[in-house]
mmCIF file of C-alpha atoms in Angstrom:
data_model
loop_
_atom_site.group_PDB
_atom_site.id
_atom_site.type_symbol
_atom_site.label_atom_id
_atom_site.label_comp_id
_atom_site.label_asym_id
_atom_site.label_seq_id
_atom_site.Cartn_x
_atom_site.Cartn_y
_atom_site.Cartn_z
ATOM 1 C CA MET A 1 -26.316 -4.825 19.645
ATOM 2 C CA PRO A 2 -23.908 -3.192 22.111
ATOM 3 C CA GLY A 3 -22.818 0.419 22.118
ATOM 4 C CA ASN A 4 -23.636 2.865 19.368
ATOM 5 C CA ALA A 5 -22.482 0.844 16.373
ATOM 6 C CA THR A 6 -25.969 0.671 14.827
ATOM 7 C CA THR A 7 -27.678 3.743 13.382
ATOM 8 C CA HIS A 8 -31.149 4.397 11.960
ATOM 9 C CA PHE A 9 -32.298 7.502 10.089
ATOM 10 C CA ASP A 10 -35.879 8.429 9.263
ATOM 11 C CA ASP A 11 -35.596 11.784 7.454
ATOM 12 C CA VAL A 12 -32.286 11.840 5.575
ATOM 13 C CA ALA A 13 -31.773 11.254 1.861
ATOM 14 C CA LEU A 14 -28.960 11.006 -0.626
ATOM 15 C CA VAL A 15 -30.096 13.685 -3.051
ATOM 16 C CA SER A 16 -27.324 13.299 -5.640
ATOM 17 C CA VAL A 17 -23.951 11.681 -6.276
ATOM 18 C CA ALA A 18 -21.416 12.602 -8.966
ATOM 19 C CA SER A 19 -17.875 11.714 -9.959
ATOM 20 C CA VAL A 20 -15.029 13.161 -12.016
ATOM 21 C CA LEU A 21 -12.311 10.907 -13.435
ATOM 22 C CA PRO A 22 -8.813 11.797 -14.681
ATOM 23 C CA SER A 23 -8.270 11.808 -18.429
ATOM 24 C CA ARG A 24 -4.944 9.934 -18.370
ATOM 25 C CA VAL A 25 -5.128 6.136 -18.480
ATOM 26 C CA THR A 26 -2.255 4.057 -17.099
ATOM 27 C CA THR A 27 -2.494 0.399 -18.016
ATOM 28 C CA SER A 28 -1.115 -2.425 -15.919
ATOM 29 C CA ASP A 29 1.116 -3.281 -18.873
ATOM 30 C CA ASP A 30 2.581 0.237 -18.670
ATOM 31 C CA ILE A 31 3.452 -0.271 -15.005
ATOM 32 C CA GLU A 32 4.870 -3.746 -15.545
ATOM 33 C CA ASP A 33 7.031 -2.449 -18.410
ATOM 34 C CA ARG A 34 8.604 -0.032 -15.922
ATOM 35 C CA LEU A 35 9.016 -2.901 -13.460
ATOM 36 C CA ALA A 36 10.429 -5.328 -16.040
ATOM 37 C CA PRO A 37 13.954 -5.551 -14.524
ATOM 38 C CA ALA A 38 12.522 -6.413 -11.092
ATOM 39 C CA LEU A 39 9.976 -8.886 -12.465
ATOM 40 C CA GLN A 40 12.698 -10.702 -14.400
ATOM 41 C CA ARG A 41 15.127 -10.721 -11.483
ATOM 42 C CA LEU A 42 12.470 -12.029 -9.061
ATOM 43 C CA LYS A 43 11.125 -14.511 -11.649
ATOM 44 C CA LEU A 44 7.602 -13.096 -11.547
ATOM 45 C CA LYS A 45 5.525 -13.773 -14.652
ATOM 46 C CA PRO A 46 4.258 -10.808 -16.704
ATOM 47 C CA GLY A 47 0.584 -9.945 -16.318
ATOM 48 C CA LEU A 48 0.783 -10.077 -12.516
ATOM 49 C CA LEU A 49 -1.547 -7.116 -11.926
ATOM 50 C CA ARG A 50 -4.179 -8.427 -14.318
ATOM 51 C CA ARG A 51 -3.873 -12.025 -13.174
ATOM 52 C CA VAL A 52 -3.733 -11.529 -9.394
ATOM 53 C CA ALA A 53 -5.688 -8.301 -8.857
ATOM 54 C CA GLY A 54 -7.870 -8.156 -11.964
ATOM 55 C CA VAL A 55 -6.771 -4.551 -12.537
ATOM 56 C CA ASN A 56 -6.325 -3.814 -16.235
ATOM 57 C CA GLU A 57 -5.815 -0.069 -15.933
ATOM 58 C CA ARG A 58 -6.248 2.906 -13.630
ATOM 59 C CA ARG A 59 -6.549 6.667 -14.035
ATOM 60 C CA ASN A 60 -3.957 9.325 -13.259
ATOM 61 C CA TRP A 61 -4.345 13.083 -13.398
ATOM 62 C CA ALA A 62 -3.066 14.578 -16.644
ATOM 63 C CA GLU A 63 -1.267 17.905 -17.022
ATOM 64 C CA GLY A 64 -3.602 20.695 -15.937
ATOM 65 C CA GLU A 65 -5.692 18.353 -13.781
ATOM 66 C CA SER A 66 -5.585 17.867 -10.008
ATOM 67 C CA SER A 67 -7.509 16.033 -7.327
ATOM 68 C CA ASP A 68 -8.567 19.311 -5.682
ATOM 69 C CA GLU A 69 -9.945 20.839 -8.882
ATOM 70 C CA ALA A 70 -11.667 17.572 -9.810
ATOM 71 C CA THR A 71 -13.253 17.363 -6.353
ATOM 72 C CA ILE A 72 -14.561 20.895 -6.731
ATOM 73 C CA ALA A 73 -15.956 19.957 -10.161
ATOM 74 C CA ALA A 74 -17.622 16.852 -8.711
ATOM 75 C CA GLY A 75 -19.106 18.968 -5.910
ATOM 76 C CA LYS A 76 -20.497 21.495 -8.378
ATOM 77 C CA GLN A 77 -22.008 18.695 -10.449
ATOM 78 C CA ALA A 78 -23.595 17.087 -7.387
ATOM 79 C CA LEU A 79 -25.078 20.442 -6.327
ATOM 80 C CA ALA A 80 -26.447 21.054 -9.824
ATOM 81 C CA ASP A 81 -27.943 17.549 -9.999
ATOM 82 C CA ALA A 82 -29.556 18.046 -6.586
ATOM 83 C CA GLY A 83 -30.901 21.483 -7.488
ATOM 84 C CA VAL A 84 -29.286 22.863 -4.330
ATOM 85 C CA ASP A 85 -27.624 26.290 -4.283
ATOM 86 C CA PRO A 86 -24.166 26.438 -2.677
ATOM 87 C CA SER A 87 -25.523 29.020 -0.222
ATOM 88 C CA GLU A 88 -27.777 26.329 1.277
ATOM 89 C CA ILE A 89 -24.923 23.988 2.240
ATOM 90 C CA GLY A 90 -24.374 23.932 5.983
ATOM 91 C CA LEU A 91 -21.631 21.294 6.076
ATOM 92 C CA ILE A 92 -18.853 20.007 3.844
ATOM 93 C CA ILE A 93 -16.820 16.969 4.878
ATOM 94 C CA ASN A 94 -13.718 16.016 2.922
ATOM 95 C CA THR A 95 -12.935 12.304 3.301
ATOM 96 C CA SER A 96 -9.784 12.003 1.184
ATOM 97 C CA VAL A 97 -6.687 10.038 2.039
ATOM 98 C CA THR A 98 -4.749 12.336 -0.303
ATOM 99 C CA ARG A 99 -3.450 15.527 1.285
ATOM 100 C CA LYS A 100 -0.581 17.772 0.220
ATOM 101 C CA HIS A 101 0.055 19.145 3.709
ATOM 102 C CA LEU A 102 -0.881 18.591 7.340
ATOM 103 C CA GLU A 103 -2.413 22.041 7.799
ATOM 104 C CA PRO A 104 -4.851 23.449 6.987
ATOM 105 C CA SER A 105 -7.512 20.836 6.266
ATOM 106 C CA VAL A 106 -8.170 19.916 2.639
ATOM 107 C CA ALA A 107 -11.785 20.931 3.275
ATOM 108 C CA VAL A 108 -10.944 24.646 3.464
ATOM 109 C CA ARG A 109 -9.604 24.684 -0.116
ATOM 110 C CA LEU A 110 -12.711 22.862 -1.336
ATOM 111 C CA HIS A 111 -15.047 25.084 0.711
ATOM 112 C CA HIS A 112 -13.511 28.136 -0.977
ATOM 113 C CA GLY A 113 -13.459 26.602 -4.453
ATOM 114 C CA LEU A 114 -17.137 25.672 -4.235
ATOM 115 C CA GLY A 115 -18.126 29.144 -3.069
ATOM 116 C CA LEU A 116 -19.812 27.887 0.084
ATOM 117 C CA PRO A 117 -21.031 30.381 2.701
ATOM 118 C CA SER A 118 -18.921 31.260 5.738
ATOM 119 C CA SER A 119 -21.628 29.618 7.864
ATOM 120 C CA ALA A 120 -20.877 26.204 6.336
ATOM 121 C CA ILE A 121 -18.974 23.920 8.723
ATOM 122 C CA ASN A 122 -15.940 22.395 7.002
ATOM 123 C CA PHE A 123 -13.481 19.728 8.102
ATOM 124 C CA ASP A 124 -11.710 16.508 7.080
ATOM 125 C CA VAL A 125 -12.615 12.991 8.175
ATOM 126 C CA ALA A 126 -9.828 10.458 7.597
ATOM 127 C CA ASN A 127 -10.448 6.751 8.043
ATOM 128 C CA ALA A 128 -8.608 5.093 5.163
ATOM 129 C CA CYS A 129 -10.953 3.621 2.546
ATOM 130 C CA LEU A 130 -13.973 3.865 4.851
ATOM 131 C CA GLY A 131 -13.932 7.666 4.965
ATOM 132 C CA PHE A 132 -16.798 8.394 2.577
ATOM 133 C CA ILE A 133 -19.247 6.095 4.405
ATOM 134 C CA ASN A 134 -18.171 7.632 7.722
ATOM 135 C CA GLY A 135 -18.702 11.099 6.279
ATOM 136 C CA MET A 136 -22.177 10.217 5.032
ATOM 137 C CA SER A 137 -23.159 8.754 8.420
ATOM 138 C CA LEU A 138 -21.831 11.759 10.319
ATOM 139 C CA ALA A 139 -23.592 14.218 8.005
ATOM 140 C CA ALA A 140 -26.836 12.214 8.176
ATOM 141 C CA GLY A 141 -26.781 12.472 11.957
ATOM 142 C CA MET A 142 -26.325 16.243 11.802
ATOM 143 C CA ILE A 143 -29.177 16.599 9.295
ATOM 144 C CA GLN A 144 -31.415 14.335 11.379
ATOM 145 C CA SER A 145 -30.743 16.419 14.495
ATOM 146 C CA GLY A 146 -31.505 19.675 12.676
ATOM 147 C CA GLN A 147 -27.986 21.117 12.871
ATOM 148 C CA VAL A 148 -27.750 21.525 9.090
ATOM 149 C CA LYS A 149 -30.181 21.402 6.186
ATOM 150 C CA TYR A 150 -27.799 20.168 3.487
ATOM 151 C CA ALA A 151 -24.401 18.491 3.598
ATOM 152 C CA LEU A 152 -21.821 17.911 0.884
ATOM 153 C CA ILE A 153 -19.520 14.893 1.229
ATOM 154 C CA VAL A 154 -16.485 15.025 -1.071
ATOM 155 C CA ASN A 155 -13.426 12.972 -1.895
ATOM 156 C CA GLY A 156 -10.492 13.364 -4.257
ATOM 157 C CA GLU A 157 -7.583 10.945 -4.564
ATOM 158 C CA ASP A 158 -4.223 11.294 -6.296
ATOM 159 C CA ALA A 159 -2.198 8.081 -6.620
ATOM 160 C CA ASP A 160 0.562 9.555 -8.790
ATOM 161 C CA GLU A 161 3.235 10.210 -6.152
ATOM 162 C CA ILE A 162 2.885 6.914 -4.330
ATOM 163 C CA GLN A 163 2.842 5.095 -7.682
ATOM 164 C CA VAL A 164 6.109 6.715 -8.823
ATOM 165 C CA ASN A 165 7.816 6.246 -5.440
ATOM 166 C CA THR A 166 6.778 2.596 -5.272
ATOM 167 C CA ILE A 167 8.013 1.763 -8.772
ATOM 168 C CA ASN A 168 11.335 3.510 -8.132
ATOM 169 C CA ARG A 169 11.831 1.462 -4.976
ATOM 170 C CA LEU A 170 10.734 -1.863 -6.473
ATOM 171 C CA VAL A 171 13.326 -1.756 -9.261
ATOM 172 C CA ARG A 172 16.171 -1.584 -6.754
ATOM 173 C CA GLU A 173 18.381 -4.665 -6.949
ATOM 174 C CA ASP A 174 18.482 -5.180 -3.167
ATOM 175 C CA LEU A 175 14.708 -5.775 -2.939
ATOM 176 C CA ASP A 176 13.620 -9.391 -2.548
ATOM 177 C CA ARG A 177 10.369 -11.101 -3.570
ATOM 178 C CA ASP A 178 8.707 -10.698 -0.154
ATOM 179 C CA ALA A 179 9.426 -6.974 -0.110
ATOM 180 C CA PHE A 180 8.046 -6.668 -3.644
ATOM 181 C CA MET A 181 4.769 -8.389 -2.745
ATOM 182 C CA GLN A 182 4.436 -6.285 0.410
ATOM 183 C CA GLU A 183 4.069 -3.248 -1.852
ATOM 184 C CA PHE A 184 2.058 -4.946 -4.595
ATOM 185 C CA ALA A 185 -1.216 -3.316 -3.488
ATOM 186 C CA SER A 186 0.238 0.152 -4.138
ATOM 187 C CA LEU A 187 0.422 -0.695 -7.846
ATOM 188 C CA THR A 188 -3.370 -1.155 -8.002
ATOM 189 C CA LEU A 189 -4.157 2.367 -6.783
ATOM 190 C CA GLY A 190 -5.885 4.867 -9.045
ATOM 191 C CA SER A 191 -7.042 8.492 -8.948
ATOM 192 C CA GLY A 192 -10.508 10.011 -9.046
ATOM 193 C CA ALA A 193 -12.992 12.324 -7.310
ATOM 194 C CA ALA A 194 -16.598 12.132 -6.137
ATOM 195 C CA ALA A 195 -19.211 14.129 -4.239
ATOM 196 C CA ALA A 196 -22.642 13.554 -2.733
ATOM 197 C CA VAL A 197 -25.352 15.915 -1.481
ATOM 198 C CA LEU A 198 -27.414 14.854 1.526
ATOM 199 C CA GLY A 199 -30.598 16.553 2.711
ATOM 200 C CA ARG A 200 -33.909 15.913 4.430
ATOM 201 C CA ALA A 201 -35.977 13.162 2.821
ATOM 202 C CA SER A 202 -39.133 15.150 3.553
ATOM 203 C CA ASP A 203 -37.773 17.970 1.370
ATOM 204 C CA HIS A 204 -36.692 15.585 -1.393
ATOM 205 C CA PRO A 205 -39.228 12.816 -2.062
ATOM 206 C CA GLU A 206 -37.284 12.133 -5.259
ATOM 207 C CA GLY A 207 -34.161 11.420 -3.210
ATOM 208 C CA HIS A 208 -32.833 8.115 -1.963
ATOM 209 C CA ARG A 209 -33.519 7.649 1.732
ATOM 210 C CA ILE A 210 -30.621 6.690 4.003
ATOM 211 C CA VAL A 211 -32.090 3.898 6.108
ATOM 212 C CA GLY A 212 -29.196 3.287 8.492
ATOM 213 C CA GLY A 213 -26.227 1.059 8.981
ATOM 214 C CA VAL A 214 -23.639 -0.581 11.150
ATOM 215 C CA THR A 215 -19.971 -0.075 11.970
ATOM 216 C CA ARG A 216 -17.475 -2.437 13.562
ATOM 217 C CA ALA A 217 -13.775 -2.213 14.470
ATOM 218 C CA ALA A 218 -10.943 -4.743 14.738
ATOM 219 C CA THR A 219 -8.156 -2.370 15.627
ATOM 220 C CA GLN A 220 -5.796 -5.145 16.719
ATOM 221 C CA PHE A 221 -4.956 -5.163 12.998
ATOM 222 C CA TYR A 222 -3.816 -1.530 12.991
ATOM 223 C CA ASP A 223 -0.452 -2.364 11.399
ATOM 224 C CA LEU A 224 -1.484 -4.686 8.546
ATOM 225 C CA CYS A 225 -1.666 -1.890 5.980
ATOM 226 C CA VAL A 226 0.340 1.264 6.611
ATOM 227 C CA GLY A 227 0.723 3.904 3.932
ATOM 228 C CA SER A 228 1.950 7.394 3.064
ATOM 229 C CA VAL A 229 2.994 9.146 -0.146
ATOM 230 C CA ASP A 230 6.288 7.258 0.140
ATOM 231 C CA GLY A 231 4.586 3.872 -0.127
ATOM 232 C CA MET A 232 1.935 1.511 1.169
ATOM 233 C CA PHE A 233 3.105 -1.636 2.939
ATOM 234 C CA THR A 234 0.610 -4.457 3.334
ATOM 235 C CA ASP A 235 0.381 -7.938 4.793
ATOM 236 C CA ALA A 236 -2.117 -8.934 2.110
ATOM 237 C CA LYS A 237 -3.104 -12.373 3.413
ATOM 238 C CA ALA A 238 -3.606 -11.279 7.025
ATOM 239 C CA LEU A 239 -5.432 -8.132 5.873
ATOM 240 C CA LEU A 240 -7.837 -10.110 3.710
ATOM 241 C CA LYS A 241 -8.584 -12.620 6.462
ATOM 242 C CA GLY A 242 -9.014 -9.961 9.144
ATOM 243 C CA GLY A 243 -11.218 -7.851 6.893
ATOM 244 C CA LEU A 244 -13.442 -10.774 5.931
ATOM 245 C CA ASP A 245 -13.847 -11.879 9.543
ATOM 246 C CA LEU A 246 -14.834 -8.344 10.500
ATOM 247 C CA VAL A 247 -17.347 -7.991 7.645
ATOM 248 C CA VAL A 248 -18.965 -11.344 8.400
ATOM 249 C CA SER A 249 -19.149 -10.526 12.115
ATOM 250 C CA ALA A 250 -20.786 -7.153 11.456
ATOM 251 C CA TRP A 251 -23.136 -8.721 8.902
ATOM 252 C CA LYS A 252 -24.309 -11.382 11.345
ATOM 253 C CA GLU A 253 -24.747 -8.993 14.244
ATOM 254 C CA ALA A 254 -26.749 -6.580 12.063
ATOM 255 C CA LYS A 255 -29.358 -9.249 11.299
ATOM 256 C CA GLY A 256 -31.281 -8.330 14.432
ATOM 257 C CA GLU A 257 -32.045 -4.880 12.994
ATOM 258 C CA PHE A 258 -31.353 -5.084 9.258
ATOM 259 C CA SER A 259 -32.108 -7.650 6.580
ATOM 260 C CA TRP A 260 -29.473 -7.338 3.888
ATOM 261 C CA THR A 261 -29.955 -10.642 2.112
ATOM 262 C CA GLY A 262 -31.352 -10.113 -1.357
ATOM 263 C CA MET A 263 -30.456 -6.429 -1.780
ATOM 264 C CA ASP A 264 -30.837 -5.147 -5.325
ATOM 265 C CA ARG A 265 -27.282 -3.803 -5.399
ATOM 266 C CA TYR A 266 -24.183 -4.138 -3.238
ATOM 267 C CA ILE A 267 -21.765 -1.251 -3.754
ATOM 268 C CA THR A 268 -18.496 -2.474 -2.287
ATOM 269 C CA HIS A 269 -15.134 -0.830 -1.853
ATOM 270 C CA GLN A 270 -13.149 -1.674 -4.990
ATOM 271 C CA VAL A 271 -9.842 -3.369 -4.178
ATOM 272 C CA SER A 272 -9.280 -6.327 -6.502
ATOM 273 C CA SER A 273 -10.851 -9.465 -7.953
ATOM 274 C CA VAL A 274 -9.541 -11.460 -4.979
ATOM 275 C CA HIS A 275 -11.191 -9.204 -2.397
ATOM 276 C CA THR A 276 -14.483 -8.918 -4.288
ATOM 277 C CA SER A 277 -14.756 -12.679 -4.773
ATOM 278 C CA ALA A 278 -13.928 -13.285 -1.112
ATOM 279 C CA ILE A 279 -16.630 -10.879 0.112
ATOM 280 C CA VAL A 280 -19.187 -12.359 -2.284
ATOM 281 C CA ARG A 281 -18.476 -15.840 -0.935
ATOM 282 C CA ALA A 282 -18.274 -14.865 2.738
ATOM 283 C CA ALA A 283 -21.518 -12.866 2.773
ATOM 284 C CA LYS A 284 -23.212 -15.161 0.223
ATOM 285 C CA LEU A 285 -24.013 -12.295 -2.145
ATOM 286 C CA ASP A 286 -25.436 -12.587 -5.649
ATOM 287 C CA ARG A 287 -22.377 -11.804 -7.793
ATOM 288 C CA GLU A 288 -24.559 -10.236 -10.494
ATOM 289 C CA ARG A 289 -25.669 -7.612 -7.969
ATOM 290 C CA VAL A 290 -22.102 -6.587 -7.109
ATOM 291 C CA PRO A 291 -20.864 -4.149 -9.781
ATOM 292 C CA VAL A 292 -17.112 -3.682 -10.167
ATOM 293 C CA THR A 293 -15.044 -0.721 -11.296
ATOM 294 C CA TYR A 294 -11.570 -1.916 -10.237
ATOM 295 C CA PRO A 295 -10.723 -3.480 -13.657
ATOM 296 C CA ALA A 296 -10.741 -0.020 -15.285
ATOM 297 C CA LEU A 297 -10.144 2.294 -12.315
ATOM 298 C CA GLY A 298 -8.143 0.255 -9.805
ATOM 299 C CA ASN A 299 -8.499 1.005 -6.103
ATOM 300 C CA VAL A 300 -9.475 4.686 -5.752
ATOM 301 C CA GLY A 301 -9.501 4.502 -1.960
ATOM 302 C CA PRO A 302 -12.544 6.037 -0.249
ATOM 303 C CA ALA A 303 -13.662 7.540 -3.573
ATOM 304 C CA SER A 304 -14.297 4.081 -5.026
ATOM 305 C CA ILE A 305 -17.717 3.565 -3.367
ATOM 306 C CA PRO A 306 -19.255 6.891 -4.533
ATOM 307 C CA ILE A 307 -17.624 6.531 -7.963
ATOM 308 C CA THR A 308 -19.144 3.053 -8.342
ATOM 309 C CA LEU A 309 -22.524 4.281 -7.045
ATOM 310 C CA ALA A 310 -22.457 7.213 -9.471
ATOM 311 C CA ALA A 311 -21.771 4.811 -12.341
ATOM 312 C CA GLU A 312 -24.631 2.527 -11.268
ATOM 313 C CA GLN A 313 -27.301 5.133 -10.568
ATOM 314 C CA LYS A 314 -28.694 5.116 -14.109
ATOM 315 C CA THR A 315 -29.498 1.407 -13.809
ATOM 316 C CA LEU A 316 -31.156 1.685 -10.380
ATOM 317 C CA ARG A 317 -34.941 1.897 -10.169
ATOM 318 C CA ARG A 318 -37.232 3.498 -7.658
ATOM 319 C CA GLY A 319 -37.642 1.183 -4.689
ATOM 320 C CA ASP A 320 -34.363 -0.682 -5.173
ATOM 321 C CA ARG A 321 -32.445 -1.460 -1.989
ATOM 322 C CA VAL A 322 -28.755 -0.588 -2.092
ATOM 323 C CA LEU A 323 -26.071 -1.466 0.459
ATOM 324 C CA LEU A 324 -22.798 0.441 0.620
ATOM 325 C CA MET A 325 -20.060 -1.802 2.058
ATOM 326 C CA GLY A 326 -16.535 -0.783 2.949
ATOM 327 C CA VAL A 327 -13.486 -1.920 4.878
ATOM 328 C CA GLY A 328 -10.725 0.468 5.874
ATOM 329 C CA SER A 329 -7.185 -0.229 6.986
ATOM 330 C CA GLY A 330 -7.005 -0.332 10.700
ATOM 331 C CA LEU A 331 -9.351 -2.365 10.552
ATOM 332 C CA ASN A 332 -12.834 -0.822 10.393
ATOM 333 C CA THR A 333 -15.924 -1.769 8.447
ATOM 334 C CA GLY A 334 -19.085 0.144 7.677
ATOM 335 C CA MET A 335 -22.336 -0.708 5.889
ATOM 336 C CA LEU A 336 -24.998 1.838 4.992
ATOM 337 C CA GLU A 337 -28.379 1.017 3.457
ATOM 338 C CA LEU A 338 -30.096 3.234 0.883
ATOM 339 C CA ALA A 339 -33.726 2.978 -0.248
ATOM 340 C CA TRP A 340 -33.426 4.102 -3.844
#
């Protein structure tokens, strides 16, 4: 394969993964009740979010909760599960899309909240919904090279502001059906937080070795999904087609170095029933080995892969092969294999 898009690791392990979810549940019926005037005016049948996206509900932070505090809690849980003291962390990478300001990085707040040492490198990596996989790959490379002993990858997402802004805009009487559907994906977003500890496999035989993976880009599609706290605007059909073509291309090209047919579990980025079904068909995956969290959590952005992995870890057995699969707006795709 050309370039540096393929990576192998021989002494890096996922030592632990943990998640923290908001306590407030927002159902799709709740959202559609608020959108009722627009749905009636545009002659869109009720149950659109359930029927088209398969999203029944999502989580939002309740009073007294926040994405930052939840991310810190997830990080503390991951450290406790790994049996790693905060003083041993040499790197923390925040991979969130959510950020309240441009400066400083979100990572500095989390570094402080977790009580990490001043020697711990801290920064943000932003790559839409692919951020967590990118963060894991980057940290694995630094562990493999001996730069750090342990790394903490974190993510916290807050969909509240974009959800409110989108609903307020969609009920305007000057919005037509095409404009409504362009923002439909924003209504599937949810909130949540996750964290993972990576270390040397030789130090953690009980850990889950990171085998390696592949990345691929199709950046000619940079404008198919553009978002901010004000709203997310998507060409859903073109995005789905471009994303599937990219995944299939990366999958085929990886065959020379990886064999991903018949994995025990495929942990995919959680978008909707349409996207999951399309990936299952395109890559010819066993649907029973593709767990889903979007019906109850919606699309939690880059946190969705670690949240889904954290939910599945109790059912995984020693020796299982797990593939993390993500696609990020832009478009980029990444796949990372774990030997559980």
